[in-house]
Short mmCIF file of C-alpha atoms in Angstrom, two decimals:
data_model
loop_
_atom_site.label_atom_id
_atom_site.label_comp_id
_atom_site.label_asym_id
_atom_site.label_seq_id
_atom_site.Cartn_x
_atom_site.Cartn_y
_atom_site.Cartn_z
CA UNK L 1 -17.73 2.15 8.57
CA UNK L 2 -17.77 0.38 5.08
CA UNK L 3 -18.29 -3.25 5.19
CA UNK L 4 -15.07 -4.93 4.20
CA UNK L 5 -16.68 -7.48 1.78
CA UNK L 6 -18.24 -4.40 -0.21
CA UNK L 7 -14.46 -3.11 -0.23
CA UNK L 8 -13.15 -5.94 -1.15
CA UNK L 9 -15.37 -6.56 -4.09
CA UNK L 10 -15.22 -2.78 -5.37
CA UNK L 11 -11.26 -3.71 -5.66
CA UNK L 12 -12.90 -6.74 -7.81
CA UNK L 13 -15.07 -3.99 -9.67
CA UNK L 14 -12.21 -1.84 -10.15
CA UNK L 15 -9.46 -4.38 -11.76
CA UNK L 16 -12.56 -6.01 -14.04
CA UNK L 17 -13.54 -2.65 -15.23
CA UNK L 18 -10.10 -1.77 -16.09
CA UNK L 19 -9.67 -5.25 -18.13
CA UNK L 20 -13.12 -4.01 -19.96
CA UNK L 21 -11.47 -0.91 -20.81
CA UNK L 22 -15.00 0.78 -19.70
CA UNK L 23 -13.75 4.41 -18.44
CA UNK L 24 -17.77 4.58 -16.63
CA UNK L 25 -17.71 1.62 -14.67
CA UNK L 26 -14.88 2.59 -12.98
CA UNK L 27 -16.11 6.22 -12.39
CA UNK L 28 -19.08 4.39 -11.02
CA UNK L 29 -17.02 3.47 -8.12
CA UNK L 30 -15.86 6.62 -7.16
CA UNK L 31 -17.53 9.23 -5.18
CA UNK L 32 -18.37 12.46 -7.07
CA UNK L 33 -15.54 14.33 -5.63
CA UNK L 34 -13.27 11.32 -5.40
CA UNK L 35 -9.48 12.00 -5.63
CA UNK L 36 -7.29 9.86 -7.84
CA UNK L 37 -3.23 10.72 -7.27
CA UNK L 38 -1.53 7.93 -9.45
CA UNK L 39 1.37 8.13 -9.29
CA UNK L 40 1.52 9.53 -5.85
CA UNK L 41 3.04 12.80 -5.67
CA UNK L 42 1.67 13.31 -8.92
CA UNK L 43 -1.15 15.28 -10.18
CA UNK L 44 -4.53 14.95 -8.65
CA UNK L 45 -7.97 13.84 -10.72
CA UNK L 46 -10.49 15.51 -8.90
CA UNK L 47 -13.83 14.55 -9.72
CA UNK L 48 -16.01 12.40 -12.32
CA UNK L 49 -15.15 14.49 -15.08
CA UNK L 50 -11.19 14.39 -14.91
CA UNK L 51 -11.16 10.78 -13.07
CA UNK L 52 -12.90 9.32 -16.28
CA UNK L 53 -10.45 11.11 -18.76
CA UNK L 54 -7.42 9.60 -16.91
CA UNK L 55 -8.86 5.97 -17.32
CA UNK L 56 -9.73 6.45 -20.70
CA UNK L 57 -5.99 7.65 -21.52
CA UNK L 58 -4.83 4.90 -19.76
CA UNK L 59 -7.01 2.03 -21.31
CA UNK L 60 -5.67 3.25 -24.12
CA UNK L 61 -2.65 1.41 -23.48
CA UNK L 62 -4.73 -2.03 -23.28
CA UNK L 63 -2.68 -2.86 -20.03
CA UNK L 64 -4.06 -5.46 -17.66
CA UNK L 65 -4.31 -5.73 -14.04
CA UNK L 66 -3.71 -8.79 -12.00
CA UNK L 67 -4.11 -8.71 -8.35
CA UNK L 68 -0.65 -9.96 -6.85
CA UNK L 69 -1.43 -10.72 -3.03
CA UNK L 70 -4.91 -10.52 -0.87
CA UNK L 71 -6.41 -7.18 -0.89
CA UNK L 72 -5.90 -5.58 2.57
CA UNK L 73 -8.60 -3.82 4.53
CA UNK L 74 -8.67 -1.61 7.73
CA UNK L 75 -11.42 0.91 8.73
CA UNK L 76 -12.27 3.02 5.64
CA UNK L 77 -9.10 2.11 3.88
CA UNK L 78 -8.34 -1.03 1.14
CA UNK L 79 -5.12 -1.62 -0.28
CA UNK L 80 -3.70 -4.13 -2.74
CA UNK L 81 -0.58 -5.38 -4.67
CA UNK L 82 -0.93 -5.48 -8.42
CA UNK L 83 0.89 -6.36 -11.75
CA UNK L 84 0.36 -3.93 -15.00
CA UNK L 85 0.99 -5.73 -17.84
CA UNK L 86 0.73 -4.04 -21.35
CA UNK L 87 2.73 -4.61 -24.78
CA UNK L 88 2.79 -0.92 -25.96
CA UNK L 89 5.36 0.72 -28.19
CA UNK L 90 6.52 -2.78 -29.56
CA UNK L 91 7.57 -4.03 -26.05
CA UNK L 92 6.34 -5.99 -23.29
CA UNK L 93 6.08 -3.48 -20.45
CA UNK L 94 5.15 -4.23 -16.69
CA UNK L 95 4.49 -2.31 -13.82
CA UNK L 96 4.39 -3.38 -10.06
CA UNK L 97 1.96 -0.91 -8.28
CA UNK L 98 0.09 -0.55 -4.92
CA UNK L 99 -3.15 0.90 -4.53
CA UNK L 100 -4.80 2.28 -1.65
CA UNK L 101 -8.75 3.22 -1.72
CA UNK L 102 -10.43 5.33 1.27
CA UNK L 103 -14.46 4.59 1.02
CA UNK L 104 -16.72 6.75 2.28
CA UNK L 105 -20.06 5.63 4.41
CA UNK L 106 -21.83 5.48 1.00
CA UNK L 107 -19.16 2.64 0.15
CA UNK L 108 -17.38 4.87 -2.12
CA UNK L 109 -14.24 5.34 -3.27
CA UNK L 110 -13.38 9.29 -2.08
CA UNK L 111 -9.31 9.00 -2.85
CA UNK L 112 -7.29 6.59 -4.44
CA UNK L 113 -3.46 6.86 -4.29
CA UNK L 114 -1.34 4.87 -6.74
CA UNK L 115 2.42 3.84 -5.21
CA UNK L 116 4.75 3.11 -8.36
CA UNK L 117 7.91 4.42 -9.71
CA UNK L 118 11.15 3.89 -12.57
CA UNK L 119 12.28 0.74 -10.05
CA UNK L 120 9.02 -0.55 -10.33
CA UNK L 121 8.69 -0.16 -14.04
CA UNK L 122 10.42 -3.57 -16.25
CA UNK L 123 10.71 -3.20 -20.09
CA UNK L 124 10.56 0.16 -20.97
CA UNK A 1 13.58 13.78 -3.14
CA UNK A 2 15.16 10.49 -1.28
CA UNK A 3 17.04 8.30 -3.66
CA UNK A 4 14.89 5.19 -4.04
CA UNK A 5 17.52 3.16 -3.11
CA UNK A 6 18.16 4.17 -0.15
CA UNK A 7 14.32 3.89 0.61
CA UNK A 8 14.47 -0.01 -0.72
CA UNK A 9 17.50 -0.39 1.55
CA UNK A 10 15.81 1.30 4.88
CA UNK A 11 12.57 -1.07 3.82
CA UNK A 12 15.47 -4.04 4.01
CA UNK A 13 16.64 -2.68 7.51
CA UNK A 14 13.14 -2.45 8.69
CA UNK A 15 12.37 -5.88 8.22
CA UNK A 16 15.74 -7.08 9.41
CA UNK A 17 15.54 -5.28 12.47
CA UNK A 18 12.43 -6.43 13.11
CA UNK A 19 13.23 -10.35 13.13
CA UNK A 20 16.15 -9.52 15.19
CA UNK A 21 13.97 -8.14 17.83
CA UNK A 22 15.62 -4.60 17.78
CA UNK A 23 13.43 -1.64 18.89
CA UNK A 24 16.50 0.38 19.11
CA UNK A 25 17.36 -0.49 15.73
CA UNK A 26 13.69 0.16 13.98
CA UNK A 27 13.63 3.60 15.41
CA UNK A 28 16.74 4.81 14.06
CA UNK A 29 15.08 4.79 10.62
CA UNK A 30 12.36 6.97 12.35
CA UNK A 31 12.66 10.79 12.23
CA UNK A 32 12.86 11.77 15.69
CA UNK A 33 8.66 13.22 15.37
CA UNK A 34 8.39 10.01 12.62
CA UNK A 35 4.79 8.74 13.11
CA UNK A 36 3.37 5.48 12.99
CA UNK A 37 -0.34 4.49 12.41
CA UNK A 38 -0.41 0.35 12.77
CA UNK A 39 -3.21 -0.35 11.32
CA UNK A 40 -4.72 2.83 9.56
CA UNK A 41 -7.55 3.95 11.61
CA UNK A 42 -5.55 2.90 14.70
CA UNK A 43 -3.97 5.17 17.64
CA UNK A 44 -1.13 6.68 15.77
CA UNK A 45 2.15 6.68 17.54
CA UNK A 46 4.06 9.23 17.81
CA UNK A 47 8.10 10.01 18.26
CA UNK A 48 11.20 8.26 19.33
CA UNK A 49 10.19 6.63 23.01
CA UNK A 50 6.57 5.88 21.70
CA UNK A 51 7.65 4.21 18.34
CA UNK A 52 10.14 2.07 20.53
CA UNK A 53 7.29 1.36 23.19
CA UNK A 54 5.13 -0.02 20.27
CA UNK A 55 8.16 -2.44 18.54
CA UNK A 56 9.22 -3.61 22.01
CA UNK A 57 5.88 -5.03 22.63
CA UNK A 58 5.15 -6.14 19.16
CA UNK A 59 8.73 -7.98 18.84
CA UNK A 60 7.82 -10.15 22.04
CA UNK A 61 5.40 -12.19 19.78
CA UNK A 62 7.79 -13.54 18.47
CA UNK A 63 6.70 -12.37 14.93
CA UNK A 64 8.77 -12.47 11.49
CA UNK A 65 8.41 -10.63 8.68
CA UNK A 66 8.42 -11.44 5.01
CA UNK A 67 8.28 -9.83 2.11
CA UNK A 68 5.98 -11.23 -0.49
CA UNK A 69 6.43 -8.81 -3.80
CA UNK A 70 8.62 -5.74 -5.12
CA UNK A 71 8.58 -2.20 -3.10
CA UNK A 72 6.99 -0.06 -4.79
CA UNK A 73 8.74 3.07 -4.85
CA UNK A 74 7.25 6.78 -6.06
CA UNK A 75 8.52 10.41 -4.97
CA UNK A 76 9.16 10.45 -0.95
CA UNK A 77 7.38 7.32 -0.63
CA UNK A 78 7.94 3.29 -0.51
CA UNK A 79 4.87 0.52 -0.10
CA UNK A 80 5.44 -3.01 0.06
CA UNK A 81 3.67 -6.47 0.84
CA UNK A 82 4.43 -8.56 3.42
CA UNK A 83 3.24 -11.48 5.91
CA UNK A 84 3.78 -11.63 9.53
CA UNK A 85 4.21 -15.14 10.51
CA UNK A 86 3.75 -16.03 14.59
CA UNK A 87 2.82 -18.63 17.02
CA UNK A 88 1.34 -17.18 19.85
CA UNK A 89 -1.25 -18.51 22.28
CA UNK A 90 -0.55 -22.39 20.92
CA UNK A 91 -1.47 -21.41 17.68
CA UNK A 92 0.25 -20.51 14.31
CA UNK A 93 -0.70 -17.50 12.86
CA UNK A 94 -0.50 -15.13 9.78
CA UNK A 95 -1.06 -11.68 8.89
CA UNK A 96 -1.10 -10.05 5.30
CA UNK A 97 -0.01 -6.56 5.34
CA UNK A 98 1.15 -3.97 3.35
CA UNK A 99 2.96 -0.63 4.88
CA UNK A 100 3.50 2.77 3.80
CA UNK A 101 6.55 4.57 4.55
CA UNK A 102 7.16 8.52 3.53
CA UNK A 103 10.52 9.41 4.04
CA UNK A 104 11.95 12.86 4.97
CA UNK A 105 14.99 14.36 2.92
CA UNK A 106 17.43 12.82 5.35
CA UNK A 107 16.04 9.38 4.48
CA UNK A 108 14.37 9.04 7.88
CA UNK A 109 10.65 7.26 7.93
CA UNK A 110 8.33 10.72 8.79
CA UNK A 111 5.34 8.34 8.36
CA UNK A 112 4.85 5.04 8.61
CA UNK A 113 0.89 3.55 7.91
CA UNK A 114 -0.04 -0.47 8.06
CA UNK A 115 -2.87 -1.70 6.01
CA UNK A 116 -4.66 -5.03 7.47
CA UNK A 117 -7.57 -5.96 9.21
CA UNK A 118 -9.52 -9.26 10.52
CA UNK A 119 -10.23 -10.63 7.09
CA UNK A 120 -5.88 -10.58 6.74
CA UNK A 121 -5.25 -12.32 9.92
CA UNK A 122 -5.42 -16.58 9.95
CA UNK A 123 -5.41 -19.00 12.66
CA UNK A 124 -6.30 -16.55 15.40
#
């Protein structure tokens, strides 16, 4: 089982290397096959290749991420409240989102799973 | 797909029912084969009279729930923050969790999963 510190700073990793707008640091934090569905029941970015595109698309935006609550961890699994903010279009936009990570043995992330929708979405 | 507002309202019932100490009332948002995996990783429980088991003993903690940011709301699904506030054993104590609820097309909770571990629970 993944040590919950390591989990908990890979969140860290994840919400910094977003701010950065650096597509490869986050990919760094994925396993190769990792599995990003976001939003979920959305498509599915399997892999380095595709999981790298979507970041870079959505840095694009120059939203932020601010962690809204403690991250939560159990077993393999992290999951965490966050704000998006981004001024895009001519408008301040924000998002409320949850993530959820599963880490593989490695420490890992092998699927991430993005829970947002229109009631979550202010401004648009 | 489930209207998201009735999945914001049966998140609202959940929570009530809860602090009113109502098994009966929890599983009635519960497909009768709903499961529920509290935390992930956990035994997962599974149908009416085991879902009921598992609230009835939980309840007599004396626990309440509260809700500390928006639900987040995508496709079949709802997540949401929230602290569990008890004293039990002499002590006061406080959990930070967030659950994930997938509803059916009846608007009936197929899957319920609870995110927290020991570095979410204080004063234990």
């Amino acid at each position: 089982m993944t040590d919950p510190e390591k989990m908990i700073a890979a969140v860290h990793a994840y919400i910094d290397a977003f701010d950065k707008g650096n597509p490869d640091a986050v990919v760094a934090l994925f396993a190769p096959d990792g599995k990003v569905e976001d939003p979920v029941g959305g498509p599915v970015q399997h892999g380095h290749d595709a999981i790298r595109a979507f970041y870079a698309a959505n840095m694009e935006t120059g939203a932020k991420l601010k962690l809204e609550g403690p991250i939560r961890v159990t077993g393999d699994h992290a999951a965490f409240p966050f704000s998006v903010t981004l001024h895009y279009q001519g408008k301040d936009q924000r998002i409320d989102v949850i993530d959820t990570f599963r880490f593989d043995e490695a420490g890992k992330v092998v699927e991430m799973r993005a829970y947002f929708g229109p009631t979550n979405m202010h401004g648009f």
